[in-house]
mmCIF file of C-alpha atoms and ligand atoms in Angstrom:
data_model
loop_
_atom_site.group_PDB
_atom_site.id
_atom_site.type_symbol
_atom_site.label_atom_id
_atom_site.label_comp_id
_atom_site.label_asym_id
_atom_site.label_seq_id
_atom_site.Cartn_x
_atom_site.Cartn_y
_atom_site.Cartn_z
ATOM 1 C CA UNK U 5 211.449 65.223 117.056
ATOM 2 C CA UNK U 6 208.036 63.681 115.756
ATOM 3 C CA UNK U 7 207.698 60.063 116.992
ATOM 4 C CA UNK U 8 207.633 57.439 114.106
ATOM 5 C CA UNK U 9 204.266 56.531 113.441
ATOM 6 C CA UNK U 10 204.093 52.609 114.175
ATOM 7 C CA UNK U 11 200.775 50.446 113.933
ATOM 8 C CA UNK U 12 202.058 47.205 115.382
ATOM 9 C CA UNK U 13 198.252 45.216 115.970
ATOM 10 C CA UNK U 14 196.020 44.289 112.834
ATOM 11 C CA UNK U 15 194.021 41.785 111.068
ATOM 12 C CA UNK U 16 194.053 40.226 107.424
ATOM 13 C CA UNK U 17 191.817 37.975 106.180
ATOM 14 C CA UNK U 18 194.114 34.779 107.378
ATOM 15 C CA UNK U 19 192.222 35.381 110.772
ATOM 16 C CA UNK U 20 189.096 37.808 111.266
ATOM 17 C CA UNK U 21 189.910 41.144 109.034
ATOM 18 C CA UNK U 22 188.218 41.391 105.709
ATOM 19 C CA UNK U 23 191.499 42.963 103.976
ATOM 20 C CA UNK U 24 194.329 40.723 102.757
ATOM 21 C CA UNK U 25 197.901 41.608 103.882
ATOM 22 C CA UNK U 26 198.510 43.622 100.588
ATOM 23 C CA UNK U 27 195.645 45.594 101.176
ATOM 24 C CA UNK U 28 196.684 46.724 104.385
ATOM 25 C CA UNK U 29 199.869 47.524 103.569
ATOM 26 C CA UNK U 30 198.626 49.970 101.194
ATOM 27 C CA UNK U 31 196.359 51.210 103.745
ATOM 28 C CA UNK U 32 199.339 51.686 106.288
ATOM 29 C CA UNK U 33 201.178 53.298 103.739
ATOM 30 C CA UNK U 34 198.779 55.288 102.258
ATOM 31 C CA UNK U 35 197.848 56.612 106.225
ATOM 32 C CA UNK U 36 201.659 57.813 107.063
ATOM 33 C CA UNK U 37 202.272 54.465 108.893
ATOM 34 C CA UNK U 38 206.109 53.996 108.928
ATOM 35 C CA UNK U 39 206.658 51.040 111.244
ATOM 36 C CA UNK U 40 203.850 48.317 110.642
ATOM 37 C CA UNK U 41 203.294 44.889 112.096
ATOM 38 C CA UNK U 42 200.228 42.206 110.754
ATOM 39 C CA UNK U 43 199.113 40.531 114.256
ATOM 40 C CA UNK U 44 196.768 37.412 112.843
ATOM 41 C CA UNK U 45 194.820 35.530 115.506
ATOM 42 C CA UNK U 46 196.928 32.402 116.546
ATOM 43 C CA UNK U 47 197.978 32.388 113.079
ATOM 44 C CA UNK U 48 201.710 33.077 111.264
ATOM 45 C CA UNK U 49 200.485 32.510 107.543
ATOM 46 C CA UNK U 50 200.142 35.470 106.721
ATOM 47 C CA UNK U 51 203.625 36.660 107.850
ATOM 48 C CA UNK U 52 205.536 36.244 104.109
ATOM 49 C CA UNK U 53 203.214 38.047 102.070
ATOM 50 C CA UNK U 54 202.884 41.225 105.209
ATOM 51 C CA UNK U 55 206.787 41.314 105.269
ATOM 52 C CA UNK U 56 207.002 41.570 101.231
ATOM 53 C CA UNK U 57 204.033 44.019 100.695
ATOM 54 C CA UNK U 58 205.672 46.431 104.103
ATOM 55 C CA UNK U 59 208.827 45.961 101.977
ATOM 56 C CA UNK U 60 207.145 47.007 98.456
ATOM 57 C CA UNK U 61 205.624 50.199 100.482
ATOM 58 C CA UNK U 62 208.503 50.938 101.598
ATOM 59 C CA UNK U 63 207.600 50.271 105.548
ATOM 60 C CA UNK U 64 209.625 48.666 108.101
ATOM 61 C CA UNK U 65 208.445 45.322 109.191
ATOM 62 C CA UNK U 66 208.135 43.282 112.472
ATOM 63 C CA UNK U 67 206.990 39.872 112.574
ATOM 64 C CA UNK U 68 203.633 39.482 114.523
ATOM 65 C CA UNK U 69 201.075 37.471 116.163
ATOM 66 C CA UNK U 70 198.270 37.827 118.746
ATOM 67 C CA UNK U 71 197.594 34.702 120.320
ATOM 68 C CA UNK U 72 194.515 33.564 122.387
ATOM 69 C CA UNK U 73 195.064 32.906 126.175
ATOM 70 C CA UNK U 74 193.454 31.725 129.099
ATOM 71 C CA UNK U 75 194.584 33.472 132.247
ATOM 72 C CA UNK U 76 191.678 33.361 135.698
ATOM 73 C CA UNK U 77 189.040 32.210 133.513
ATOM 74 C CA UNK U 78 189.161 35.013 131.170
ATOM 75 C CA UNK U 79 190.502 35.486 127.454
ATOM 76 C CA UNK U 80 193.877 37.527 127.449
ATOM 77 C CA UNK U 81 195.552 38.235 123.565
ATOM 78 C CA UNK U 82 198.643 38.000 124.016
ATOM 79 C CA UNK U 83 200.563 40.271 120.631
ATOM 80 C CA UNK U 84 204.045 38.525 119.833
ATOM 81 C CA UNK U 85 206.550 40.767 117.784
ATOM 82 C CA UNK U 86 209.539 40.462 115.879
ATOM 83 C CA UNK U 87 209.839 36.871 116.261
ATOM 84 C CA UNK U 88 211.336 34.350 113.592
ATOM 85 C CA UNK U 89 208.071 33.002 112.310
ATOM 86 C CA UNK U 90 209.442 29.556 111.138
ATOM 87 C CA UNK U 91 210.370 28.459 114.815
ATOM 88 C CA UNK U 92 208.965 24.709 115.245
ATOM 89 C CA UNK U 93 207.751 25.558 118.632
ATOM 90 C CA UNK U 94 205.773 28.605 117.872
ATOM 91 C CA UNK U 95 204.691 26.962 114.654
ATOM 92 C CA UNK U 96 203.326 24.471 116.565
ATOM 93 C CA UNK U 97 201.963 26.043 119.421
ATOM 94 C CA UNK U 98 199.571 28.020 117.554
ATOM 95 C CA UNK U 99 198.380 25.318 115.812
ATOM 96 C CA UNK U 100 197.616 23.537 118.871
ATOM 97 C CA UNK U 101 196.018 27.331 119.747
ATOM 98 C CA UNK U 102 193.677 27.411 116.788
ATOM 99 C CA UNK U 103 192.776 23.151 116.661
ATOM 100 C CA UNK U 104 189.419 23.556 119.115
ATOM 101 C CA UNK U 105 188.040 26.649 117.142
ATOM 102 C CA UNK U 106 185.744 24.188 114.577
ATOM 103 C CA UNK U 107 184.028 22.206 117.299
ATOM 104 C CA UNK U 108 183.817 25.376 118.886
ATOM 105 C CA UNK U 109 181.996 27.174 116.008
ATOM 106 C CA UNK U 110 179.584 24.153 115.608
ATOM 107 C CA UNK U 111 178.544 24.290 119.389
ATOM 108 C CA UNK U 112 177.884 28.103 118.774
ATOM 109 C CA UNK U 113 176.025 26.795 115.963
ATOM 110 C CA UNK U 114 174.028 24.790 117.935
ATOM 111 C CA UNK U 115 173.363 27.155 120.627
ATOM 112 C CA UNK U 116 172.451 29.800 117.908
ATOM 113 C CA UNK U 117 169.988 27.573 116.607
ATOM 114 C CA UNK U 118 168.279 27.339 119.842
ATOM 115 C CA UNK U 119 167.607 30.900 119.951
ATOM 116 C CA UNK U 120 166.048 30.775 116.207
ATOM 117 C CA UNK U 121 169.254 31.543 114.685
ATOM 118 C CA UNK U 122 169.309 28.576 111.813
ATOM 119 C CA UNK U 123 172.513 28.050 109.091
ATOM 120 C CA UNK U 124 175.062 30.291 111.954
ATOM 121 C CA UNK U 125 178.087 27.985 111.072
ATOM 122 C CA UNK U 126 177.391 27.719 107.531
ATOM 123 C CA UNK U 127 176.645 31.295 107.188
ATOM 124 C CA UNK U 128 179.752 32.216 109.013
ATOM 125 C CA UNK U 129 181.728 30.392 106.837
ATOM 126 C CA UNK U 130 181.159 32.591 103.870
ATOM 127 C CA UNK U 131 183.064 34.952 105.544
ATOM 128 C CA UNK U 132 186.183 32.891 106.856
ATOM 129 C CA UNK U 133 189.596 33.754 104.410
ATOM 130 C CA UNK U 134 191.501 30.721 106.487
ATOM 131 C CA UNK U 135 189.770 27.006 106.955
ATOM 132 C CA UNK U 136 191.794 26.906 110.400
ATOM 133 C CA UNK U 137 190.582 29.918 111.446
ATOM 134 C CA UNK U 138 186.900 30.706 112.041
ATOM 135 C CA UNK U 139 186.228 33.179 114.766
ATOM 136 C CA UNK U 140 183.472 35.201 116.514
ATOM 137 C CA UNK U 141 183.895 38.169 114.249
ATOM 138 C CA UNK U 142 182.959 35.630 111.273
ATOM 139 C CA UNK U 143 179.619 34.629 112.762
ATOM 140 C CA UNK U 144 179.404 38.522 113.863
ATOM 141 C CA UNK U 145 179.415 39.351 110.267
ATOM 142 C CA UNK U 146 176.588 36.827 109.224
ATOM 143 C CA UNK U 147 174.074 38.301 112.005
ATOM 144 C CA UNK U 148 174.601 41.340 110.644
ATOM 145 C CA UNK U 149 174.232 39.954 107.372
ATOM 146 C CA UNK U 150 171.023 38.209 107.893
ATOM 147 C CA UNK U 151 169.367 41.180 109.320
ATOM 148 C CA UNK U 152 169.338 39.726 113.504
ATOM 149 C CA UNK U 153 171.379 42.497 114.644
ATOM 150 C CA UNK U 154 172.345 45.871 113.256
ATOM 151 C CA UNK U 155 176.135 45.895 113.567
ATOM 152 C CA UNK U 156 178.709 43.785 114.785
ATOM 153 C CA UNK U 157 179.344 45.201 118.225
ATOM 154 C CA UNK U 158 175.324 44.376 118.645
ATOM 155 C CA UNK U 159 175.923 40.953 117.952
ATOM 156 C CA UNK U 160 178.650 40.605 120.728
ATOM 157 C CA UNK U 161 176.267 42.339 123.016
ATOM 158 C CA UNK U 162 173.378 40.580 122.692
ATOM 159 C CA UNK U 163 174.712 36.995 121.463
ATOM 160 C CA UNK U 164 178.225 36.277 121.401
ATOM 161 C CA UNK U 165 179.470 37.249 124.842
ATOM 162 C CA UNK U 166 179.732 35.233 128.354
ATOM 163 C CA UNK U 167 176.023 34.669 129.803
ATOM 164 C CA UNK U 168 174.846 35.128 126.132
ATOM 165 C CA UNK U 169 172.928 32.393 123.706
ATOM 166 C CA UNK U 170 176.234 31.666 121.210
ATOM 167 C CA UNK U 171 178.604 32.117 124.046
ATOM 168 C CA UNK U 172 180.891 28.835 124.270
ATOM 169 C CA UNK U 173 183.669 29.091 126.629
ATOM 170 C CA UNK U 174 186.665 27.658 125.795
ATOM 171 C CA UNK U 175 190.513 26.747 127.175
ATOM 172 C CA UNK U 176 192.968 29.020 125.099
ATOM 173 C CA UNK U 177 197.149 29.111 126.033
ATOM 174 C CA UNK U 178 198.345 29.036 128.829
ATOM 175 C CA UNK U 179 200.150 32.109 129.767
ATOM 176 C CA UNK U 180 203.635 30.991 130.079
ATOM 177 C CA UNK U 181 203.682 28.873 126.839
ATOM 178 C CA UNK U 182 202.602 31.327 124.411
ATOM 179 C CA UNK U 183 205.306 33.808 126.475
ATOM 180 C CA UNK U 184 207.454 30.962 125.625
ATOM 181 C CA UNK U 185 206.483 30.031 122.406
ATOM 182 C CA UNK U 186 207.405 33.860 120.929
ATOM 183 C CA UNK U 187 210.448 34.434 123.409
ATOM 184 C CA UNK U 188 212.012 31.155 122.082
ATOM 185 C CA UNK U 189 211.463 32.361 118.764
ATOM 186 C CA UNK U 190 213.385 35.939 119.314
ATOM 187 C CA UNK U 191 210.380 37.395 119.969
ATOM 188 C CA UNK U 192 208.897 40.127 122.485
ATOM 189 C CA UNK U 193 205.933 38.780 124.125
ATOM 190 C CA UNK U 194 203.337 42.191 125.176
ATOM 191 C CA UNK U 195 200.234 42.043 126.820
ATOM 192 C CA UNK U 196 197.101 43.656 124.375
ATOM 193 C CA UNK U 197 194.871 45.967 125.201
ATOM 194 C CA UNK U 198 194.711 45.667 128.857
ATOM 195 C CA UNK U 199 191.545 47.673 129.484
ATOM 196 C CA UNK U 200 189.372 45.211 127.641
ATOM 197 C CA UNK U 201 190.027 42.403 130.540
ATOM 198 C CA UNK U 202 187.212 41.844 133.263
ATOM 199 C CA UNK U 203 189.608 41.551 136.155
ATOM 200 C CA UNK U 204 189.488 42.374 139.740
ATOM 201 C CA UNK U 205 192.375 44.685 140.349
ATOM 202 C CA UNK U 206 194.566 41.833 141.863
ATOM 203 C CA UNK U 207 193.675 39.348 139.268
ATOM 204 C CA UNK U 208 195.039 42.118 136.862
ATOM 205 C CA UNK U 209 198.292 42.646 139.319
ATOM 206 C CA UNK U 210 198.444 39.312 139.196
ATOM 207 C CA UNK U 211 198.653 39.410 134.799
ATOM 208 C CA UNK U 212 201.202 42.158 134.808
ATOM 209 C CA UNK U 213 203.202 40.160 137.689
ATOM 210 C CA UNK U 214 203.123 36.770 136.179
ATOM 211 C CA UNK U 215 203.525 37.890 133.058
ATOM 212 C CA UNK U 216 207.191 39.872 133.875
ATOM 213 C CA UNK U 217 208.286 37.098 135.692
ATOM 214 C CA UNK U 218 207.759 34.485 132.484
ATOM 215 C CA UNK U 219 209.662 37.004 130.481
ATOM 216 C CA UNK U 220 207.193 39.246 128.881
ATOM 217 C CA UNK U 221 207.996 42.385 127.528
ATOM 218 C CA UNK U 222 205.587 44.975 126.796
ATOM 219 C CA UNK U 223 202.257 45.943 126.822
ATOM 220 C CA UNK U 224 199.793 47.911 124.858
ATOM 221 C CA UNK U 225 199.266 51.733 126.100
ATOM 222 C CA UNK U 226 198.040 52.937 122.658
ATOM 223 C CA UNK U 227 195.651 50.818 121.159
ATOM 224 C CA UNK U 228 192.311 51.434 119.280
ATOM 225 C CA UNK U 229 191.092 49.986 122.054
ATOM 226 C CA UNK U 230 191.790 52.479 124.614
ATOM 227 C CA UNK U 231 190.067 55.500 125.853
ATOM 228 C CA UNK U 232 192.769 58.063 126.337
ATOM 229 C CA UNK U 233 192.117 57.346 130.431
ATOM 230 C CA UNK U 234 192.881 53.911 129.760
ATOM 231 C CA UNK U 235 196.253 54.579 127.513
ATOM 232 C CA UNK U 236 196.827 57.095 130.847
ATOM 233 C CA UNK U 237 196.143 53.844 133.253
ATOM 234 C CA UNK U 238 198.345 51.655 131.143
ATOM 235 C CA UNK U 239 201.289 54.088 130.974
ATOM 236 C CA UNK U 240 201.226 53.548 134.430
ATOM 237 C CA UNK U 241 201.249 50.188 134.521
ATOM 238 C CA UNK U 242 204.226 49.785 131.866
ATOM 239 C CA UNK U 243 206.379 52.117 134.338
ATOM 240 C CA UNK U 244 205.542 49.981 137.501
ATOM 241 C CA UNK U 245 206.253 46.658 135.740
ATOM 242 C CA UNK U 246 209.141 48.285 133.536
ATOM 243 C CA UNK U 247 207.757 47.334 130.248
ATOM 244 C CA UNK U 248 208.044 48.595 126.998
ATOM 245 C CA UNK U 249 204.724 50.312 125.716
ATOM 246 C CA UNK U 250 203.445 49.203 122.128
ATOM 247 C CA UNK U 251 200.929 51.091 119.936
ATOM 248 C CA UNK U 252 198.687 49.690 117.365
ATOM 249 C CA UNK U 253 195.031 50.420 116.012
ATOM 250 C CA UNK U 254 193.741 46.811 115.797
ATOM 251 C CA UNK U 255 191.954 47.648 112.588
ATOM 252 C CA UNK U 256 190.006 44.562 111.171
ATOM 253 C CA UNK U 257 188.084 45.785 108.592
ATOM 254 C CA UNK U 258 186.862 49.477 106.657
ATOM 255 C CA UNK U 259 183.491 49.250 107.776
ATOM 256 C CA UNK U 260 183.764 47.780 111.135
ATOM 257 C CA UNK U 261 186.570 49.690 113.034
ATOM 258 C CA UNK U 262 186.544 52.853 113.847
ATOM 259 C CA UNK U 263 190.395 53.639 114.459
ATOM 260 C CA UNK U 264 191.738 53.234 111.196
ATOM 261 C CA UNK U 265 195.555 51.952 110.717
ATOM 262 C CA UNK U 266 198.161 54.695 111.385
ATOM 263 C CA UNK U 267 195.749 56.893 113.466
ATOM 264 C CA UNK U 268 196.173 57.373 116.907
ATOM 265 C CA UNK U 269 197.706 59.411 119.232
ATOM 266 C CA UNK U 270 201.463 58.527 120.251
ATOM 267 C CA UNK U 271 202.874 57.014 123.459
ATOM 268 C CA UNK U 272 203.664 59.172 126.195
ATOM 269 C CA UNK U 273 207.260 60.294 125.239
ATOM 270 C CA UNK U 274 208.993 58.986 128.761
ATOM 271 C CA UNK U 275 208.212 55.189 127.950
ATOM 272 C CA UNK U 276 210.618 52.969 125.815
ATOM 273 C CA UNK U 277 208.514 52.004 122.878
ATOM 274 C CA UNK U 278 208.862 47.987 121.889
ATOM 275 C CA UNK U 279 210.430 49.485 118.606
ATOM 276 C CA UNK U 280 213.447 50.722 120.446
ATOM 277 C CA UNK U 281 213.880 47.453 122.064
ATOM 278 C CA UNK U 282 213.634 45.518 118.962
ATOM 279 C CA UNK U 283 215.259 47.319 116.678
ATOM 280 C CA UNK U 284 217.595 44.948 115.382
ATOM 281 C CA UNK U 285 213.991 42.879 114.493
ATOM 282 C CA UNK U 286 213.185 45.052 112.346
ATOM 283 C CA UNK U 287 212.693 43.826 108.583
HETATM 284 P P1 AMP H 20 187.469 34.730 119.026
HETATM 285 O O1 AMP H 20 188.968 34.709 118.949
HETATM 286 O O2 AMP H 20 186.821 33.783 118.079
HETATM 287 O O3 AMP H 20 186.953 34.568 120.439
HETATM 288 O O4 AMP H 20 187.006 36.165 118.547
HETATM 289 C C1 AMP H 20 187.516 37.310 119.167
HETATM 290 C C2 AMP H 20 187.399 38.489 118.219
HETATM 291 O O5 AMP H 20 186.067 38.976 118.245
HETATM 292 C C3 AMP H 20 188.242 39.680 118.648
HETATM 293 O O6 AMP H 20 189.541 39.575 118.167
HETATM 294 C C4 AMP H 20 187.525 40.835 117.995
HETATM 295 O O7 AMP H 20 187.913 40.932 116.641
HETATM 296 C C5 AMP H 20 186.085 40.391 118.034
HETATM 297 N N1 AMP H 20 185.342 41.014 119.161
HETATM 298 C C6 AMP H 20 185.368 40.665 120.459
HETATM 299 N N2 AMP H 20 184.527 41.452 121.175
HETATM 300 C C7 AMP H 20 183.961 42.309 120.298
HETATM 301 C C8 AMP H 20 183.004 43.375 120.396
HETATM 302 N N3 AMP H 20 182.451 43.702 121.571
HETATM 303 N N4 AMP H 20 182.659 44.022 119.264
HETATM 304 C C9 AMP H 20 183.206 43.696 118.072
HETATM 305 N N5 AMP H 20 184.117 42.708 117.911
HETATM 306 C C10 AMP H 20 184.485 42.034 119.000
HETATM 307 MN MN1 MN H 21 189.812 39.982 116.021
HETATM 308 MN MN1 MN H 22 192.583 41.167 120.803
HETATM 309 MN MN1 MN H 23 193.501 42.136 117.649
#
């Protein structure tokens, strides 16, 4: 039997991906994707027009999120899926989530400007679909714009990253209220792309380990962020933690991600997939 093909981890242009939820659908569609979930940044807003447009392809649907976490000093994304996304305490919790990102961007700003970078903020700006959410990728795409850098994954390299000029930390979720926040809603909480994390093996242990215990889920094995060691590594993991595995491209934009929607390899064929468990989700 040929698995269903199921991108559950993207990006419109209500956080940092330069297509709108219509235009992705399409894009799903149009790449075989039967099972499709829109994961914005800390944001829900864009959850109405996703469901519709999966509907109008002709798709199934799961609610989605990826919210921003702090766990041992390091940025986790946490993806939330198939979770009602009117509940008050979700609703709220991401805004909460998103509220430091403009003094953020101005300090970047500043720091930018240090370095000879003038206008960042402004200049990132042009590229932001949603006032409450400006991100790194935004200020990615103006440094590429204005000719400092050649491509975006230069500009995290060299500017945008810990130890770098326009590096400002900051204090996401905590772990166990964004769990929370998308279990309360009906939700399953799953951990993305695990590989991208700079832990020490027991700060990671101590992720996976926390993270069952609050009531998470799943976690990404497939994910355009994954080597296929890493989706091997991860497998793994979601057998020794007994979580469901997920499997989503994290496309953000045409010219910027390689993995396009709907094109990746499936999940190793003894896991549950987070589909199975959340069937009855399923829009
Ligand atoms: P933020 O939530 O503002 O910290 O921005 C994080 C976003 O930046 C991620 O969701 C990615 O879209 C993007 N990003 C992070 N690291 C890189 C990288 N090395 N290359 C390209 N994009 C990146
Ligand atoms: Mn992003
Ligand atoms: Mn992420
Ligand atoms: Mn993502």
């Amino acid at each position: 039997m040929t698995p269903i093909n199921a991108d559950l981890h993207c990006h419109s242009t209500t956080s940092d991906g330069t297509l709108t939820p219509e235009e992705l659908a399409a894009r799903a569609r149009a790449n075989g994707v039967e099972l499709w979930a829109l994961t914005d940044h800390d944001e829900v807003g864009g959850q109405q027009r996703a469901m519709a447009a999966a509907q109008a392809q002709g798709m199934g649907y799961l609610t989605g999120v990826e919210i921003s976490v702090t766990f041992a000093d390091e940025t986790v994304h946490i993806v939330g899926l198939g979770f009602d996304p009117e509940s008050s305490d979700l609703v709220e919790g991401l805004a909460d989530t998103r509220d430091g990102r403009g003094p953020r961007a101005r300090e970047m700003s500043e720091q930018l400007a240090k370095v000879g970078i003038e206008g960042a903020y402004e200049g990132a700006l042009k590229y932001v679909g949603n006032p409450r959410l400006i991100s790194r990728t935004h200020f990615a795409r103006f440094l590429v714009e204005s000719g400092v850098c050649k491509d975006t994954g230069d500009v995290f390299r060299r500017y945008l990253t810990e130890g770098k000029p326009g590096f400002v930390p900051h204090r996401w979720a905590k772990l166990g209220d964004a769990v929370r926040w998308i279990t309360g809603a009906g939700g399953m909480a799953v951990i993305a792309h695990p590989a991208r994390y700079k832990f020490t093996p027991t700060e990671e242990y101590a992720l996976f380990t926390e993270f069952k215990a609050l009531g998470g889920g799943g976690v990404e094995v497939v994910t355009g962020s994954h080597t296929a060691q890493e989706a091997v590594r991860y497998a793994g993991m979601a057998r020794e933690f007994g979580l469901a595995a997920s499997r989503g491209s994290d496309f953000h934009s045409p010219g910027e991600s390689h993995i396009d929607l709907g094109r990746l390899p499936p999940l190793p064929a003894d896991l549950t997939p987070v589909w199975t468990v959340l069937q009855e989700r399923v829009h």
